XYZ file of C-alpha atoms in Angstrom:
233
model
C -105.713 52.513 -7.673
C -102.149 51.644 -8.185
C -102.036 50.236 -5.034
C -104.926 48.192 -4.959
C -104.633 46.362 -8.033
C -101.021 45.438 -6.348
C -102.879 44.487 -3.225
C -105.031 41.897 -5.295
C -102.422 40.564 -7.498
C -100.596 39.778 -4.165
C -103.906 38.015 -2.495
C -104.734 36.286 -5.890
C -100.574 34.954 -5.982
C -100.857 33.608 -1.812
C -103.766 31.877 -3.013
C -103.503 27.817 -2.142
C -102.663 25.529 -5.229
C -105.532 22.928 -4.864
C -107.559 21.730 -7.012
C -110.767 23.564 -6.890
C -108.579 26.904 -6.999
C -108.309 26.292 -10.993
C -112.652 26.389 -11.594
C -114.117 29.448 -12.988
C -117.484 28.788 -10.612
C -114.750 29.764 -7.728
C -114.827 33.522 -9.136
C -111.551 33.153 -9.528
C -109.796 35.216 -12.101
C -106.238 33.908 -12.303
C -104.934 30.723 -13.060
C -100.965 30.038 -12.749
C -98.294 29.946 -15.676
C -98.455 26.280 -17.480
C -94.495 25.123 -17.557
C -95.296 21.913 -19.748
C -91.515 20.365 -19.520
C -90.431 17.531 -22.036
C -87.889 15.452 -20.390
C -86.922 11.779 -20.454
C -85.120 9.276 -17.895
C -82.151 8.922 -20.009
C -81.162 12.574 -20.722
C -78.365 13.146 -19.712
C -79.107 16.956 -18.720
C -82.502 16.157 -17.570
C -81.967 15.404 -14.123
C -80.170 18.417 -13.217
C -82.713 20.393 -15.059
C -85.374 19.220 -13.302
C -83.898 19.663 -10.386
C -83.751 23.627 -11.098
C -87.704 23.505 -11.873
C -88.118 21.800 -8.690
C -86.480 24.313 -6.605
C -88.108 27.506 -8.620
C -91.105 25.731 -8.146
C -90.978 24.686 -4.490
C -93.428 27.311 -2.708
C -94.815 29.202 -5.675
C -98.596 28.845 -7.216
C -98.140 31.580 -9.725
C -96.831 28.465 -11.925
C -97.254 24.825 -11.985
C -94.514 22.697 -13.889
C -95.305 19.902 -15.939
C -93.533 17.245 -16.683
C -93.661 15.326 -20.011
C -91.716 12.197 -21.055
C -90.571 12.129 -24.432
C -89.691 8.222 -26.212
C -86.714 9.764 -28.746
C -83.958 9.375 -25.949
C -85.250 5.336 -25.415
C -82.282 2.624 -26.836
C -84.506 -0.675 -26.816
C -81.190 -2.374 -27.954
C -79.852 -1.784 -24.518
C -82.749 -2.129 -22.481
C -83.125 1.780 -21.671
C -86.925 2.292 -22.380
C -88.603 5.272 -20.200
C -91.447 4.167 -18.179
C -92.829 7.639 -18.865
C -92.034 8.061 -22.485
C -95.241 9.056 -24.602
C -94.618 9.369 -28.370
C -97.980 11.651 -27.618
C -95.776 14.047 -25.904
C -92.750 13.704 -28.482
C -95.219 14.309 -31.300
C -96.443 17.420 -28.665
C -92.673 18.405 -28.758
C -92.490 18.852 -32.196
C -95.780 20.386 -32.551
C -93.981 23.679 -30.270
C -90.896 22.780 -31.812
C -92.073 23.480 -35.170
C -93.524 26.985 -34.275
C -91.496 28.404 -31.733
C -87.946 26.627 -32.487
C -85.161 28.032 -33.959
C -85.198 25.763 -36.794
C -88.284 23.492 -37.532
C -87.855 19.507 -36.244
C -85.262 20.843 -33.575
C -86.034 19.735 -30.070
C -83.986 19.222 -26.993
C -84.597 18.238 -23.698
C -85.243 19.588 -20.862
C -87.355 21.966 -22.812
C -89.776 24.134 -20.878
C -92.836 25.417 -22.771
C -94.526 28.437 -21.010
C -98.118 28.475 -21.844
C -97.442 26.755 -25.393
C -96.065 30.131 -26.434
C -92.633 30.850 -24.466
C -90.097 28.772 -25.046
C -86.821 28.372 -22.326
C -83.816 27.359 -23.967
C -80.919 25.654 -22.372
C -79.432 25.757 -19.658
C -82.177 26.480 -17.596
C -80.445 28.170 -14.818
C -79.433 31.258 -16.999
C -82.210 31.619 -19.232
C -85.131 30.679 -17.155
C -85.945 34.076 -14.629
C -86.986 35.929 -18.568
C -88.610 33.729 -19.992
C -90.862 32.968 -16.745
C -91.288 36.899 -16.084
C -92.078 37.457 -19.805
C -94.742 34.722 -19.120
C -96.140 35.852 -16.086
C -96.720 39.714 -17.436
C -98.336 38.011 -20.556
C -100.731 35.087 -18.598
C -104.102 36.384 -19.707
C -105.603 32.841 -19.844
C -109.294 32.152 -18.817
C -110.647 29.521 -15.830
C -112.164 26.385 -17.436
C -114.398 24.646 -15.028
C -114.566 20.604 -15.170
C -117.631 18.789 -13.816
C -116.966 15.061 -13.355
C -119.579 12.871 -14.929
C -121.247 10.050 -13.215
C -119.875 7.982 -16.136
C -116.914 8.754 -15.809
C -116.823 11.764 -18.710
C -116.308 15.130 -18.599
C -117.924 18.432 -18.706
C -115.728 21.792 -19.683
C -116.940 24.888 -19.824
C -114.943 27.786 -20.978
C -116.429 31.759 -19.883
C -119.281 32.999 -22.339
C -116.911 35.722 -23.725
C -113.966 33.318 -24.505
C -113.708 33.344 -28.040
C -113.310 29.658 -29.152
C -112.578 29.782 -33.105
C -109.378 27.423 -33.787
C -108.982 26.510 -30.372
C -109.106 22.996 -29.154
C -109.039 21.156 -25.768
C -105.708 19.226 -24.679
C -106.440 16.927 -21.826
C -102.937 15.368 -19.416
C -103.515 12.909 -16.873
C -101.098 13.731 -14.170
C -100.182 13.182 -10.638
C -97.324 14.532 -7.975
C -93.779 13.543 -8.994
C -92.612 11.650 -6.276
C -88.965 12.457 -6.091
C -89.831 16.310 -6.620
C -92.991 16.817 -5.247
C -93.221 20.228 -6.805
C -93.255 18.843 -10.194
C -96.288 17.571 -11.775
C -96.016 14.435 -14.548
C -97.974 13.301 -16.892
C -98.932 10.021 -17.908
C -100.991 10.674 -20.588
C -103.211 12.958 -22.926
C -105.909 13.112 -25.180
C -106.817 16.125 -27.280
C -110.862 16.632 -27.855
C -112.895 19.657 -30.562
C -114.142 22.343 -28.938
C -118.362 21.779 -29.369
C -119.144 25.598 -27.894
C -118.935 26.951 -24.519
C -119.639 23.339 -23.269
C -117.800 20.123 -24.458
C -118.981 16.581 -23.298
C -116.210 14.334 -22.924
C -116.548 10.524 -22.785
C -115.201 8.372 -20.242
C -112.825 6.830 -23.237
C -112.360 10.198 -24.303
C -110.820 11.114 -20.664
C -107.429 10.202 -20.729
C -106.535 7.459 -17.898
C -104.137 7.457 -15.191
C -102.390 10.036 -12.719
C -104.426 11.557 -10.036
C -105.244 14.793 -11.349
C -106.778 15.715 -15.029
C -105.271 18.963 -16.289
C -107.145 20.852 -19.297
C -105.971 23.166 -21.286
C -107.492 25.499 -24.103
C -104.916 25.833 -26.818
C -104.724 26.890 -30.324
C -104.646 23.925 -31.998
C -101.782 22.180 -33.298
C -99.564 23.490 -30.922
C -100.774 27.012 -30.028
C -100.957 29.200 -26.927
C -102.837 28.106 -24.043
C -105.522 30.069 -23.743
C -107.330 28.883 -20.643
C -106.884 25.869 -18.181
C -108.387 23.683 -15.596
C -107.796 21.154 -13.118
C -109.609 18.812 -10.862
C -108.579 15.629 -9.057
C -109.827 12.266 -10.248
């Protein structure tokens, strides 16, 4: 038995990362570690950070990284403004800041959140194999699946025995990064009420941009993911 449970963990792990891999209509049963990763152009630690996702990422499917531009690091006085920056995702920051920090309001970047309930603190390159393993033997979450509306909505269903109380739908627009194309970042997000198994998005609801639209199911404010989809644009 032993065996064969290793046997389909190891089948389920080789599986592709593409985009209909994430749908629960697939029958699939496992969906990959979330690394969401706040970050900013002007960090001064960032770039070697990333770099260190990049290469743990390069290969693997059991986790997809993230990234998500915070505004705090921008100096408008000398011109240094982050294309990327989102105070969406800085306000996100503080959200898991407040709950999983050592001391509320504290945030640093790069900051890896694993599945909104794992934090890795810096630097990445000691800390990171735990915090990812701890992660990994605690990734539980639920397939979502996404059905593209002709007008330009959004339909998500989450499985008929997900319980849904406090939970809440967090939507990033993403797309390949194209120095380190295995990184993910965002562009934007949008968060949308959970209406039952089923939520109808709008198409101004949808958040624009990126290629792909990531959902995840999340206690709200802030919370564990719980679940998560993805499908391209």
């Amino acid at each position: 038995m032993k065996k064969h449970m290793f046997l389909l963990l190891a089948a389920l792990l080789q599986a592709p990362l593409a985009t209909p891999a994430f749908a629960a209509d697939q029958g699939l049963n496992f969906v990959p570690v979330v690394v969401e990763t706040f970050t900013s152009k002007y960090c001064p630690n960032c770039p070697a950070g990333e770099t260190t996702l990049a290469k743990y990422a390069d290969g693997r499917n059991d986790f997809i990284v993230v990234l998500e531009h915070v505004d705090y690091w921008d100096n408008p006085a000398n011109k240094q403004i982050d294309p990327l920056g989102n105070p969406d995702f800085t306000q996100r920051q503080y959200d898991y800041s407040n709950r999983l920090g050592r001391r509320p309001g504290e945030v640093f970047t790069p900051a890896p959140i694993l599945d909104g309930n794992n934090m890795a603190t810096p630097p990445l390159w000691m800390g990171w194999d735990g915090v990812l393993e701890k992660s990994m033997q605690n990734n539980f979450k639920v397939a979502l699946t996404l059905a593209k509306k002709p007008d330009g909505g959004l339909e998500v269903t989450a499985p008929k025995e997900q319980k849904l109380d406090g939970l809440s739908l967090t939507l990033l627009a993403i797309e390949k990064n194209p120095e380190k194309p295995s990184l993910w970042q965002a562009r934007a997000m949008g968060i949308k009420n959970i209406s039952g198994a089923v939520t109808s998005l709008t198409r101004a609801e949808v958040p624009a941009g990126g290629s792909h639209l990531m959902v995840l199911l999340q206690e709200s404010g802030g919370g564990a993911v719980k679940g998560m989809g993805m499908v391209a644009r």
